[in-house]
Amino acid sequence: RTIMIQAILFDRDGVIINSEKTNVFSAVQAFGDLGIVISEKDKEYIVGKHTLDYVEYFEKKYSFPLDMFLKIQKENYYKLFSSVEFFENTIKLIKRLKLKGYKIALTTSSHLDSTKTVFEKANLGEVFDVVVTFEDCKKRKPDPYPYLITAKKLGIKSSECLVIEDSVIGLESAKNAKMKCVVIPNEYTKKQDFTKADFIVKYPNEIEDILNNKNI
């Protein structure tokens, strides 16, 4: 039985804005300020995660004052975030899909204040029917909770949602929520294992081709 997709749920970091770099660099700089040089593998661990979800891993590995790290990392993040680049083709896609009548949602582990900044800069304020951020979630990706709560707020079944992600953590969250998922890998996530993805694309406009094929 073919399920008609009613809603498209977008991740934020790495999909709408090129902020995986901001996530990683803000942590690298904060650790550097505390005299710790982290490995390439450590950097990969940060990708796609909220700060509170990766610090536990680092606390087991290195000795550092957590409060100081969180303060420095946050300051670094917002400095870098002010000049973050947008994925313009994704923004255009979001607006086209809205015009086609799809419900559009944003599901992110990032905070509401920085998300509002993104909306202002990208002129996306009126586009999203539902926005779910860090503040809305008791559990974060890869738990299905963020996507399940998004579907609930939309009033749509999980099977009628298509998720757009860039990381394996987001993909697992979507699949755990029993949703279809398209992955657009970027320079920070391209080495991750996306075998669970329903589709892997290089460019956002390929998503329209997927939606036009009714056997999704």
Short mmCIF file of N, CA and C in Angstrom, two decimals, residues 150-211:
data_model
loop_
_atom_site.label_atom_id
_atom_site.label_comp_id
_atom_site.label_asym_id
_atom_site.label_seq_id
_atom_site.Cartn_x
_atom_site.Cartn_y
_atom_site.Cartn_z
N THR A 150 6.84 16.12 16.88
CA THR A 150 6.59 16.96 15.70
C THR A 150 5.35 16.47 14.96
N ALA A 151 5.30 15.15 14.73
CA ALA A 151 4.14 14.56 14.03
C ALA A 151 2.85 14.81 14.82
N LYS A 152 2.95 14.68 16.13
CA LYS A 152 1.77 14.89 16.99
C LYS A 152 1.28 16.34 16.87
N LYS A 153 2.22 17.29 16.89
CA LYS A 153 1.85 18.71 16.77
C LYS A 153 1.26 19.01 15.40
N LEU A 154 1.72 18.30 14.39
CA LEU A 154 1.19 18.48 13.03
C LEU A 154 -0.18 17.81 12.87
N GLY A 155 -0.47 16.86 13.76
CA GLY A 155 -1.70 16.09 13.64
C GLY A 155 -1.65 15.10 12.49
N ILE A 156 -0.44 14.56 12.27
CA ILE A 156 -0.19 13.66 11.14
C ILE A 156 0.48 12.38 11.63
N LYS A 157 0.16 11.25 10.99
CA LYS A 157 0.78 9.97 11.36
C LYS A 157 2.26 9.97 10.96
N SER A 158 3.05 9.19 11.71
CA SER A 158 4.48 9.05 11.38
C SER A 158 4.68 8.57 9.95
N SER A 159 3.82 7.67 9.51
CA SER A 159 3.96 7.08 8.17
C SER A 159 3.71 8.09 7.05
N GLU A 160 3.14 9.23 7.40
CA GLU A 160 2.86 10.27 6.40
C GLU A 160 3.93 11.37 6.40
N CYS A 161 5.01 11.15 7.17
CA CYS A 161 6.08 12.15 7.28
C CYS A 161 7.34 11.71 6.53
N LEU A 162 7.97 12.66 5.88
CA LEU A 162 9.27 12.44 5.27
C LEU A 162 10.26 13.37 5.96
N VAL A 163 11.34 12.79 6.49
CA VAL A 163 12.34 13.54 7.25
C VAL A 163 13.56 13.82 6.37
N ILE A 164 14.10 15.03 6.47
CA ILE A 164 15.32 15.40 5.74
C ILE A 164 16.43 15.59 6.77
N GLU A 165 17.46 14.76 6.70
CA GLU A 165 18.54 14.76 7.70
C GLU A 165 19.92 14.78 7.03
N ASP A 166 20.94 15.03 7.84
CA ASP A 166 22.31 15.00 7.32
C ASP A 166 23.22 14.08 8.12
N SER A 167 22.74 13.59 9.28
CA SER A 167 23.62 12.79 10.15
C SER A 167 22.96 11.47 10.53
N VAL A 168 23.79 10.52 10.95
CA VAL A 168 23.28 9.19 11.32
C VAL A 168 22.42 9.28 12.58
N ILE A 169 22.72 10.23 13.46
CA ILE A 169 21.92 10.41 14.67
C ILE A 169 20.49 10.84 14.31
N GLY A 170 20.39 11.78 13.38
CA GLY A 170 19.07 12.22 12.92
C GLY A 170 18.33 11.13 12.18
N LEU A 171 19.08 10.39 11.35
CA LEU A 171 18.49 9.27 10.61
C LEU A 171 17.91 8.24 11.57
N GLU A 172 18.67 7.89 12.60
CA GLU A 172 18.18 6.89 13.58
C GLU A 172 16.93 7.39 14.29
N SER A 173 16.91 8.68 14.62
CA SER A 173 15.74 9.28 15.27
C SER A 173 14.51 9.14 14.38
N ALA A 174 14.67 9.46 13.11
CA ALA A 174 13.55 9.39 12.15
C ALA A 174 13.07 7.95 11.97
N LYS A 175 14.01 7.03 11.81
CA LYS A 175 13.63 5.62 11.58
C LYS A 175 13.03 5.01 12.85
N ASN A 176 13.53 5.42 14.03
CA ASN A 176 12.95 4.96 15.30
C ASN A 176 11.52 5.48 15.47
N ALA A 177 11.23 6.61 14.80
CA ALA A 177 9.87 7.17 14.83
C ALA A 177 8.99 6.59 13.72
N LYS A 178 9.55 5.61 12.98
CA LYS A 178 8.82 4.92 11.89
C LYS A 178 8.48 5.88 10.74
N MET A 179 9.44 6.76 10.45
CA MET A 179 9.26 7.70 9.33
C MET A 179 10.23 7.39 8.21
N LYS A 180 9.87 7.80 7.00
CA LYS A 180 10.79 7.73 5.86
C LYS A 180 11.84 8.83 6.04
N CYS A 181 13.05 8.56 5.58
CA CYS A 181 14.11 9.55 5.77
C CYS A 181 15.01 9.67 4.54
N VAL A 182 15.21 10.92 4.11
CA VAL A 182 16.18 11.24 3.06
C VAL A 182 17.39 11.86 3.75
N VAL A 183 18.57 11.40 3.38
CA VAL A 183 19.80 11.97 3.94
C VAL A 183 20.54 12.75 2.85
N ILE A 184 20.93 13.99 3.20
CA ILE A 184 21.83 14.78 2.35
C ILE A 184 23.15 14.89 3.10
N PRO A 185 24.12 14.02 2.81
CA PRO A 185 25.39 14.09 3.55
C PRO A 185 26.11 15.41 3.24
N ASN A 186 26.89 15.89 4.20
CA ASN A 186 27.74 17.06 3.96
C ASN A 186 29.18 16.70 4.32
N GLU A 187 30.05 17.69 4.26
CA GLU A 187 31.48 17.39 4.47
C GLU A 187 31.78 16.79 5.84
N TYR A 188 30.91 17.06 6.82
CA TYR A 188 31.14 16.56 8.19
C TYR A 188 30.47 15.20 8.45
N THR A 189 29.54 14.83 7.59
CA THR A 189 28.79 13.59 7.86
C THR A 189 28.98 12.54 6.76
N LYS A 190 29.70 12.87 5.71
CA LYS A 190 29.75 11.99 4.53
C LYS A 190 30.34 10.60 4.82
N LYS A 191 31.11 10.46 5.90
CA LYS A 191 31.71 9.15 6.22
C LYS A 191 30.80 8.29 7.10
N GLN A 192 29.67 8.82 7.51
CA GLN A 192 28.78 8.08 8.42
C GLN A 192 28.03 6.98 7.66
N ASP A 193 27.50 6.03 8.42
CA ASP A 193 26.80 4.87 7.84
C ASP A 193 25.32 5.18 7.65
N PHE A 194 24.92 5.36 6.40
CA PHE A 194 23.53 5.72 6.10
C PHE A 194 22.74 4.56 5.48
N THR A 195 23.11 3.34 5.81
CA THR A 195 22.44 2.18 5.19
C THR A 195 20.95 2.11 5.56
N LYS A 196 20.56 2.71 6.69
CA LYS A 196 19.14 2.67 7.08
C LYS A 196 18.29 3.71 6.34
N ALA A 197 18.93 4.62 5.61
CA ALA A 197 18.19 5.69 4.93
C ALA A 197 17.32 5.12 3.81
N ASP A 198 16.17 5.72 3.61
CA ASP A 198 15.31 5.33 2.47
C ASP A 198 15.88 5.88 1.17
N PHE A 199 16.47 7.06 1.26
CA PHE A 199 17.10 7.69 0.10
C PHE A 199 18.32 8.48 0.56
N ILE A 200 19.35 8.49 -0.28
CA ILE A 200 20.51 9.35 -0.04
C ILE A 200 20.67 10.21 -1.29
N VAL A 201 20.68 11.52 -1.11
CA VAL A 201 20.79 12.42 -2.27
C VAL A 201 21.97 13.36 -2.08
N LYS A 202 22.41 13.91 -3.20
CA LYS A 202 23.53 14.85 -3.17
C LYS A 202 23.02 16.30 -3.08
N TYR A 203 21.86 16.54 -3.73
CA TYR A 203 21.33 17.90 -3.80
C TYR A 203 19.88 17.94 -3.32
N PRO A 204 19.48 19.03 -2.66
CA PRO A 204 18.11 19.14 -2.13
C PRO A 204 17.01 18.97 -3.18
N ASN A 205 17.25 19.48 -4.42
CA ASN A 205 16.16 19.41 -5.41
C ASN A 205 15.82 17.98 -5.84
N GLU A 206 16.72 17.03 -5.51
CA GLU A 206 16.41 15.62 -5.81
C GLU A 206 15.24 15.12 -4.96
N ILE A 207 14.99 15.81 -3.86
CA ILE A 207 13.89 15.41 -2.97
C ILE A 207 12.54 15.58 -3.66
N GLU A 208 12.43 16.59 -4.53
CA GLU A 208 11.19 16.78 -5.29
C GLU A 208 10.94 15.60 -6.23
N ASP A 209 12.00 15.08 -6.82
CA ASP A 209 11.86 13.91 -7.70
C ASP A 209 11.35 12.71 -6.91
N ILE A 210 11.86 12.57 -5.69
CA ILE A 210 11.40 11.47 -4.81
C ILE A 210 9.92 11.62 -4.49
N LEU A 211 9.51 12.83 -4.17
CA LEU A 211 8.10 13.08 -3.83
C LEU A 211 7.19 12.92 -5.04
#
